[in-house]
Amino acid sequence: ADMMSSNQIGRSGRLSPNKTSHFSEIHNELGIPYEEMLFFDDCNWGDHCGRVTQELGVVSWRTPAGLQWKDFQGGLEKYHQ
C-alpha cells in the first residue's frame, strides 16, 4: 500500500477550506492522535483554530501577525497543559 507523506497532505485535493480535513488526513494517513497535534494559524478572516479544537481536539494557537517566537512559545505551553 502506498503511504502518503506528510508534505503531500496539503496537495491531496480532499481538503476543505475549514482545515478540519487537513487534520483528518494527517490522523488517517500518519496515525497521529488529534490531541497530539499543534496547529498555528495566521488566518485573519475566520477562526480555524477554534473549529479544529472544538471538532477534533487539536491544540491550536492563532498567529494573526504570522508565527512569532512568542506565539511559538505560547502554543507549546498550551500544548503541554
PDB file of N, CA and C in Angstrom:
ATOM      1  N   ALA A   1       0.842  -1.193   0.000  1.00  0.00           N
ATOM      2  CA  ALA A   1       0.000   0.000   0.000  1.00  0.00           C
ATOM      3  C   ALA A   1       0.875   1.239   0.000  1.00  0.00           C
ATOM      4  N   ASP A   2       0.471   2.226  -0.774  1.00  0.00           N
ATOM      5  CA  ASP A   2       1.194   3.489  -0.810  1.00  0.00           C
ATOM      6  C   ASP A   2       0.843   4.312   0.412  1.00  0.00           C
ATOM      7  N   MET A   3       1.862   4.842   1.037  1.00  0.00           N
ATOM      8  CA  MET A   3       1.635   5.713   2.182  1.00  0.00           C
ATOM      9  C   MET A   3       1.874   7.149   1.742  1.00  0.00           C
ATOM     10  N   MET A   4       0.958   8.007   2.083  1.00  0.00           N
ATOM     11  CA  MET A   4       1.084   9.417   1.755  1.00  0.00           C
ATOM     12  C   MET A   4       2.115  10.050   2.682  1.00  0.00           C
ATOM     13  N   SER A   5       3.035  10.818   2.154  1.00  0.00           N
ATOM     14  CA  SER A   5       3.980  11.521   3.012  1.00  0.00           C
ATOM     15  C   SER A   5       3.325  12.803   3.516  1.00  0.00           C
ATOM     16  N   SER A   6       3.799  13.281   4.636  1.00  0.00           N
ATOM     17  CA  SER A   6       3.170  14.448   5.257  1.00  0.00           C
ATOM     18  C   SER A   6       3.249  15.693   4.389  1.00  0.00           C
ATOM     19  N   ASN A   7       4.229  15.807   3.511  1.00  0.00           N
ATOM     20  CA  ASN A   7       4.301  17.004   2.669  1.00  0.00           C
ATOM     21  C   ASN A   7       3.299  16.964   1.516  1.00  0.00           C
ATOM     22  N   GLN A   8       2.583  15.875   1.337  1.00  0.00           N
ATOM     23  CA  GLN A   8       1.576  15.757   0.288  1.00  0.00           C
ATOM     24  C   GLN A   8       0.168  16.042   0.786  1.00  0.00           C
ATOM     25  N   ILE A   9      -0.047  16.099   2.060  1.00  0.00           N
ATOM     26  CA  ILE A   9      -1.396  16.212   2.601  1.00  0.00           C
ATOM     27  C   ILE A   9      -2.086  17.475   2.121  1.00  0.00           C
ATOM     28  N   GLY A  10      -1.397  18.595   2.080  1.00  0.00           N
ATOM     29  CA  GLY A  10      -1.994  19.840   1.619  1.00  0.00           C
ATOM     30  C   GLY A  10      -2.249  19.885   0.129  1.00  0.00           C
ATOM     31  N   ARG A  11      -1.792  18.895  -0.608  1.00  0.00           N
ATOM     32  CA  ARG A  11      -1.936  18.864  -2.063  1.00  0.00           C
ATOM     33  C   ARG A  11      -2.843  17.730  -2.543  1.00  0.00           C
ATOM     34  N   SER A  12      -3.558  17.109  -1.617  1.00  0.00           N
ATOM     35  CA  SER A  12      -4.288  15.893  -1.976  1.00  0.00           C
ATOM     36  C   SER A  12      -5.603  16.133  -2.705  1.00  0.00           C
ATOM     37  N   GLY A  13      -6.177  17.301  -2.620  1.00  0.00           N
ATOM     38  CA  GLY A  13      -7.453  17.550  -3.271  1.00  0.00           C
ATOM     39  C   GLY A  13      -8.652  17.098  -2.457  1.00  0.00           C
ATOM     40  N   ARG A  14      -8.419  16.466  -1.302  1.00  0.00           N
ATOM     41  CA  ARG A  14      -9.517  16.010  -0.451  1.00  0.00           C
ATOM     42  C   ARG A  14      -9.713  16.944   0.734  1.00  0.00           C
ATOM     43  N   LEU A  15      -9.306  18.183   0.588  1.00  0.00           N
ATOM     44  CA  LEU A  15      -9.324  19.114   1.700  1.00  0.00           C
ATOM     45  C   LEU A  15     -10.486  20.085   1.583  1.00  0.00           C
ATOM     46  N   SER A  16     -10.907  20.597   2.727  1.00  0.00           N
ATOM     47  CA  SER A  16     -11.942  21.617   2.758  1.00  0.00           C
ATOM     48  C   SER A  16     -11.327  22.916   3.238  1.00  0.00           C
ATOM     49  N   PRO A  17     -11.960  24.040   2.991  1.00  0.00           N
ATOM     50  CA  PRO A  17     -11.391  25.309   3.418  1.00  0.00           C
ATOM     51  C   PRO A  17     -11.369  25.506   4.934  1.00  0.00           C
ATOM     52  N   ASN A  18     -12.086  24.692   5.690  1.00  0.00           N
ATOM     53  CA  ASN A  18     -12.163  24.928   7.143  1.00  0.00           C
ATOM     54  C   ASN A  18     -11.062  24.243   7.943  1.00  0.00           C
ATOM     55  N   LYS A  19     -10.105  23.617   7.313  1.00  0.00           N
ATOM     56  CA  LYS A  19      -8.914  22.995   7.910  1.00  0.00           C
ATOM     57  C   LYS A  19      -9.155  21.669   8.624  1.00  0.00           C
ATOM     58  N   THR A  20     -10.374  21.326   8.997  1.00  0.00           N
ATOM     59  CA  THR A  20     -10.581  20.058   9.692  1.00  0.00           C
ATOM     60  C   THR A  20     -10.185  18.877   8.816  1.00  0.00           C
ATOM     61  N   SER A  21     -10.362  19.007   7.520  1.00  0.00           N
ATOM     62  CA  SER A  21      -9.982  17.906   6.626  1.00  0.00           C
ATOM     63  C   SER A  21      -8.464  17.705   6.603  1.00  0.00           C
ATOM     64  N   HIS A  22      -7.693  18.785   6.781  1.00  0.00           N
ATOM     65  CA  HIS A  22      -6.233  18.647   6.839  1.00  0.00           C
ATOM     66  C   HIS A  22      -5.844  17.717   7.992  1.00  0.00           C
ATOM     67  N   PHE A  23      -6.463  17.953   9.144  1.00  0.00           N
ATOM     68  CA  PHE A  23      -6.110  17.169  10.326  1.00  0.00           C
ATOM     69  C   PHE A  23      -6.660  15.749  10.249  1.00  0.00           C
ATOM     70  N   SER A  24      -7.787  15.575   9.609  1.00  0.00           N
ATOM     71  CA  SER A  24      -8.308  14.221   9.386  1.00  0.00           C
ATOM     72  C   SER A  24      -7.345  13.434   8.510  1.00  0.00           C
ATOM     73  N   GLU A  25      -6.797  14.079   7.473  1.00  0.00           N
ATOM     74  CA  GLU A  25      -5.824  13.422   6.599  1.00  0.00           C
ATOM     75  C   GLU A  25      -4.572  13.037   7.377  1.00  0.00           C
ATOM     76  N   ILE A  26      -4.056  13.944   8.192  1.00  0.00           N
ATOM     77  CA  ILE A  26      -2.867  13.646   8.989  1.00  0.00           C
ATOM     78  C   ILE A  26      -3.150  12.471   9.923  1.00  0.00           C
ATOM     79  N   HIS A  27      -4.293  12.531  10.591  1.00  0.00           N
ATOM     80  CA  HIS A  27      -4.682  11.471  11.527  1.00  0.00           C
ATOM     81  C   HIS A  27      -4.816  10.122  10.814  1.00  0.00           C
ATOM     82  N   ASN A  28      -5.528  10.108   9.705  1.00  0.00           N
ATOM     83  CA  ASN A  28      -5.786   8.857   8.988  1.00  0.00           C
ATOM     84  C   ASN A  28      -4.541   8.301   8.306  1.00  0.00           C
ATOM     85  N   GLU A  29      -3.733   9.157   7.710  1.00  0.00           N
ATOM     86  CA  GLU A  29      -2.577   8.697   6.942  1.00  0.00           C
ATOM     87  C   GLU A  29      -1.354   8.400   7.807  1.00  0.00           C
ATOM     88  N   LEU A  30      -1.171   9.172   8.885  1.00  0.00           N
ATOM     89  CA  LEU A  30       0.037   9.024   9.688  1.00  0.00           C
ATOM     90  C   LEU A  30      -0.214   8.443  11.071  1.00  0.00           C
ATOM     91  N   GLY A  31      -1.496   8.344  11.458  1.00  0.00           N
ATOM     92  CA  GLY A  31      -1.835   7.742  12.740  1.00  0.00           C
ATOM     93  C   GLY A  31      -1.579   8.613  13.956  1.00  0.00           C
ATOM     94  N   ILE A  32      -1.398   9.891  13.755  1.00  0.00           N
ATOM     95  CA  ILE A  32      -1.134  10.794  14.881  1.00  0.00           C
ATOM     96  C   ILE A  32      -2.461  11.163  15.537  1.00  0.00           C
ATOM     97  N   PRO A  33      -2.598  10.944  16.845  1.00  0.00           N
ATOM     98  CA  PRO A  33      -3.836  11.319  17.539  1.00  0.00           C
ATOM     99  C   PRO A  33      -4.047  12.835  17.485  1.00  0.00           C
ATOM    100  N   TYR A  34      -5.294  13.253  17.365  1.00  0.00           N
ATOM    101  CA  TYR A  34      -5.609  14.676  17.276  1.00  0.00           C
ATOM    102  C   TYR A  34      -5.045  15.466  18.453  1.00  0.00           C
ATOM    103  N   GLU A  35      -5.152  14.911  19.653  1.00  0.00           N
ATOM    104  CA  GLU A  35      -4.717  15.643  20.841  1.00  0.00           C
ATOM    105  C   GLU A  35      -3.197  15.775  20.923  1.00  0.00           C
ATOM    106  N   GLU A  36      -2.473  15.127  20.012  1.00  0.00           N
ATOM    107  CA  GLU A  36      -1.016  15.263  19.959  1.00  0.00           C
ATOM    108  C   GLU A  36      -0.574  16.202  18.841  1.00  0.00           C
ATOM    109  N   MET A  37      -1.524  16.900  18.223  1.00  0.00           N
ATOM    110  CA  MET A  37      -1.217  17.849  17.153  1.00  0.00           C
ATOM    111  C   MET A  37      -1.264  19.271  17.698  1.00  0.00           C
ATOM    112  N   LEU A  38      -0.409  20.117  17.146  1.00  0.00           N
ATOM    113  CA  LEU A  38      -0.384  21.534  17.490  1.00  0.00           C
ATOM    114  C   LEU A  38      -0.479  22.321  16.193  1.00  0.00           C
ATOM    115  N   PHE A  39      -1.476  23.192  16.119  1.00  0.00           N
ATOM    116  CA  PHE A  39      -1.789  23.940  14.903  1.00  0.00           C
ATOM    117  C   PHE A  39      -1.597  25.424  15.153  1.00  0.00           C
ATOM    118  N   PHE A  40      -0.761  26.060  14.342  1.00  0.00           N
ATOM    119  CA  PHE A  40      -0.598  27.511  14.345  1.00  0.00           C
ATOM    120  C   PHE A  40      -1.261  28.031  13.082  1.00  0.00           C
ATOM    121  N   ASP A  41      -2.108  29.053  13.222  1.00  0.00           N
ATOM    122  CA  ASP A  41      -2.817  29.565  12.048  1.00  0.00           C
ATOM    123  C   ASP A  41      -2.806  31.081  12.038  1.00  0.00           C
ATOM    124  N   ASP A  42      -2.436  31.643  10.887  1.00  0.00           N
ATOM    125  CA  ASP A  42      -2.382  33.094  10.746  1.00  0.00           C
ATOM    126  C   ASP A  42      -3.613  33.676  10.051  1.00  0.00           C
ATOM    127  N   CYS A  43      -4.661  32.899   9.929  1.00  0.00           N
ATOM    128  CA  CYS A  43      -5.881  33.356   9.268  1.00  0.00           C
ATOM    129  C   CYS A  43      -6.496  34.535  10.018  1.00  0.00           C
ATOM    130  N   ASN A  44      -6.835  35.591   9.278  1.00  0.00           N
ATOM    131  CA  ASN A  44      -7.470  36.768   9.870  1.00  0.00           C
ATOM    132  C   ASN A  44      -8.944  36.891   9.529  1.00  0.00           C
ATOM    133  N   TRP A  45      -9.484  35.979   8.735  1.00  0.00           N
ATOM    134  CA  TRP A  45     -10.868  36.095   8.307  1.00  0.00           C
ATOM    135  C   TRP A  45     -11.771  34.987   8.850  1.00  0.00           C
ATOM    136  N   GLY A  46     -11.254  34.101   9.642  1.00  0.00           N
ATOM    137  CA  GLY A  46     -12.062  33.041  10.235  1.00  0.00           C
ATOM    138  C   GLY A  46     -11.357  32.445  11.437  1.00  0.00           C
ATOM    139  N   ASP A  47     -12.072  31.619  12.179  1.00  0.00           N
ATOM    140  CA  ASP A  47     -11.497  31.011  13.372  1.00  0.00           C
ATOM    141  C   ASP A  47     -11.239  29.525  13.128  1.00  0.00           C
ATOM    142  N   HIS A  48     -10.241  29.234  12.315  1.00  0.00           N
ATOM    143  CA  HIS A  48      -9.870  27.837  12.057  1.00  0.00           C
ATOM    144  C   HIS A  48      -9.404  27.148  13.331  1.00  0.00           C
ATOM    145  N   CYS A  49      -8.701  27.890  14.176  1.00  0.00           N
ATOM    146  CA  CYS A  49      -8.194  27.308  15.419  1.00  0.00           C
ATOM    147  C   CYS A  49      -9.348  26.819  16.289  1.00  0.00           C
ATOM    148  N   GLY A  50     -10.341  27.659  16.477  1.00  0.00           N
ATOM    149  CA  GLY A  50     -11.495  27.267  17.288  1.00  0.00           C
ATOM    150  C   GLY A  50     -12.210  26.059  16.722  1.00  0.00           C
ATOM    151  N   ARG A  51     -12.333  26.023  15.416  1.00  0.00           N
ATOM    152  CA  ARG A  51     -13.050  24.922  14.758  1.00  0.00           C
ATOM    153  C   ARG A  51     -12.317  23.592  14.925  1.00  0.00           C
ATOM    154  N   VAL A  52     -11.000  23.572  14.657  1.00  0.00           N
ATOM    155  CA  VAL A  52     -10.285  22.293  14.752  1.00  0.00           C
ATOM    156  C   VAL A  52     -10.148  21.835  16.200  1.00  0.00           C
ATOM    157  N   THR A  53     -10.080  22.789  17.124  1.00  0.00           N
ATOM    158  CA  THR A  53     -10.031  22.412  18.540  1.00  0.00           C
ATOM    159  C   THR A  53     -11.362  21.842  18.984  1.00  0.00           C
ATOM    160  N   GLN A  54     -12.449  22.526  18.640  1.00  0.00           N
ATOM    161  CA  GLN A  54     -13.777  22.085  19.067  1.00  0.00           C
ATOM    162  C   GLN A  54     -14.182  20.771  18.409  1.00  0.00           C
ATOM    163  N   GLU A  55     -13.942  20.633  17.122  1.00  0.00           N
ATOM    164  CA  GLU A  55     -14.400  19.447  16.399  1.00  0.00           C
ATOM    165  C   GLU A  55     -13.492  18.235  16.566  1.00  0.00           C
ATOM    166  N   LEU A  56     -12.172  18.457  16.699  1.00  0.00           N
ATOM    167  CA  LEU A  56     -11.245  17.330  16.684  1.00  0.00           C
ATOM    168  C   LEU A  56     -10.379  17.202  17.935  1.00  0.00           C
ATOM    169  N   GLY A  57     -10.256  18.268  18.717  1.00  0.00           N
ATOM    170  CA  GLY A  57      -9.400  18.222  19.897  1.00  0.00           C
ATOM    171  C   GLY A  57      -7.953  18.592  19.626  1.00  0.00           C
ATOM    172  N   VAL A  58      -7.675  19.159  18.441  1.00  0.00           N
ATOM    173  CA  VAL A  58      -6.328  19.613  18.109  1.00  0.00           C
ATOM    174  C   VAL A  58      -6.008  20.856  18.938  1.00  0.00           C
ATOM    175  N   VAL A  59      -4.831  20.908  19.538  1.00  0.00           N
ATOM    176  CA  VAL A  59      -4.391  22.104  20.251  1.00  0.00           C
ATOM    177  C   VAL A  59      -4.022  23.142  19.197  1.00  0.00           C
ATOM    178  N   SER A  60      -4.504  24.374  19.371  1.00  0.00           N
ATOM    179  CA  SER A  60      -4.231  25.379  18.352  1.00  0.00           C
ATOM    180  C   SER A  60      -3.913  26.739  18.968  1.00  0.00           C
ATOM    181  N   TRP A  61      -3.233  27.559  18.153  1.00  0.00           N
ATOM    182  CA  TRP A  61      -2.807  28.886  18.587  1.00  0.00           C
ATOM    183  C   TRP A  61      -2.898  29.820  17.388  1.00  0.00           C
ATOM    184  N   ARG A  62      -3.637  30.915  17.560  1.00  0.00           N
ATOM    185  CA  ARG A  62      -3.788  31.887  16.470  1.00  0.00           C
ATOM    186  C   ARG A  62      -2.556  32.778  16.379  1.00  0.00           C
ATOM    187  N   THR A  63      -2.135  33.043  15.153  1.00  0.00           N
ATOM    188  CA  THR A  63      -0.972  33.894  14.893  1.00  0.00           C
ATOM    189  C   THR A  63      -1.329  34.925  13.830  1.00  0.00           C
ATOM    190  N   PRO A  64      -2.206  35.883  14.140  1.00  0.00           N
ATOM    191  CA  PRO A  64      -2.690  36.813  13.113  1.00  0.00           C
ATOM    192  C   PRO A  64      -1.595  37.676  12.475  1.00  0.00           C
ATOM    193  N   ALA A  65      -0.462  37.829  13.129  1.00  0.00           N
ATOM    194  CA  ALA A  65       0.657  38.595  12.558  1.00  0.00           C
ATOM    195  C   ALA A  65       1.747  37.670  12.022  1.00  0.00           C
ATOM    196  N   GLY A  66       1.412  36.416  11.781  1.00  0.00           N
ATOM    197  CA  GLY A  66       2.404  35.430  11.388  1.00  0.00           C
ATOM    198  C   GLY A  66       3.003  34.790  12.632  1.00  0.00           C
ATOM    199  N   LEU A  67       3.706  33.710  12.449  1.00  0.00           N
ATOM    200  CA  LEU A  67       4.266  32.985  13.587  1.00  0.00           C
ATOM    201  C   LEU A  67       5.464  33.739  14.146  1.00  0.00           C
ATOM    202  N   GLN A  68       5.292  34.265  15.342  1.00  0.00           N
ATOM    203  CA  GLN A  68       6.352  34.965  16.067  1.00  0.00           C
ATOM    204  C   GLN A  68       6.872  34.038  17.170  1.00  0.00           C
ATOM    205  N   TRP A  69       8.055  34.320  17.678  1.00  0.00           N
ATOM    206  CA  TRP A  69       8.638  33.489  18.723  1.00  0.00           C
ATOM    207  C   TRP A  69       7.706  33.372  19.916  1.00  0.00           C
ATOM    208  N   LYS A  70       7.077  34.479  20.333  1.00  0.00           N
ATOM    209  CA  LYS A  70       6.160  34.443  21.485  1.00  0.00           C
ATOM    210  C   LYS A  70       4.952  33.548  21.197  1.00  0.00           C
ATOM    211  N   ASP A  71       4.507  33.513  19.957  1.00  0.00           N
ATOM    212  CA  ASP A  71       3.395  32.630  19.586  1.00  0.00           C
ATOM    213  C   ASP A  71       3.831  31.165  19.662  1.00  0.00           C
ATOM    214  N   PHE A  72       5.023  30.881  19.167  1.00  0.00           N
ATOM    215  CA  PHE A  72       5.541  29.520  19.211  1.00  0.00           C
ATOM    216  C   PHE A  72       5.633  29.036  20.657  1.00  0.00           C
ATOM    217  N   GLN A  73       6.182  29.887  21.522  1.00  0.00           N
ATOM    218  CA  GLN A  73       6.285  29.530  22.948  1.00  0.00           C
ATOM    219  C   GLN A  73       4.906  29.360  23.571  1.00  0.00           C
ATOM    220  N   GLY A  74       3.978  30.272  23.250  1.00  0.00           N
ATOM    221  CA  GLY A  74       2.617  30.177  23.782  1.00  0.00           C
ATOM    222  C   GLY A  74       1.919  28.904  23.339  1.00  0.00           C
ATOM    223  N   GLY A  75       2.089  28.531  22.082  1.00  0.00           N
ATOM    224  CA  GLY A  75       1.491  27.297  21.572  1.00  0.00           C
ATOM    225  C   GLY A  75       2.055  26.075  22.267  1.00  0.00           C
ATOM    226  N   LEU A  76       3.371  26.065  22.478  1.00  0.00           N
ATOM    227  CA  LEU A  76       3.986  24.927  23.176  1.00  0.00           C
ATOM    228  C   LEU A  76       3.510  24.841  24.623  1.00  0.00           C
ATOM    229  N   GLU A  77       3.371  25.971  25.288  1.00  0.00           N
ATOM    230  CA  GLU A  77       2.875  25.974  26.671  1.00  0.00           C
ATOM    231  C   GLU A  77       1.445  25.436  26.732  1.00  0.00           C
ATOM    232  N   LYS A  78       0.615  25.875  25.790  1.00  0.00           N
ATOM    233  CA  LYS A  78      -0.765  25.401  25.738  1.00  0.00           C
ATOM    234  C   LYS A  78      -0.803  23.894  25.459  1.00  0.00           C
ATOM    235  N   TYR A  79       0.049  23.425  24.587  1.00  0.00           N
ATOM    236  CA  TYR A  79       0.131  22.012  24.237  1.00  0.00           C
ATOM    237  C   TYR A  79       0.488  21.168  25.462  1.00  0.00           C
ATOM    238  N   HIS A  80       1.375  21.676  26.285  1.00  0.00           N
ATOM    239  CA  HIS A  80       1.847  20.915  27.457  1.00  0.00           C
ATOM    240  C   HIS A  80       0.886  20.949  28.635  1.00  0.00           C
ATOM    241  N   GLN A  81      -0.182  21.733  28.551  1.00  0.00           N
ATOM    242  CA  GLN A  81      -1.144  21.808  29.664  1.00  0.00           C
ATOM    243  C   GLN A  81      -2.029  20.584  29.725  1.00  0.00           C
TER     244      GLN A  81
END
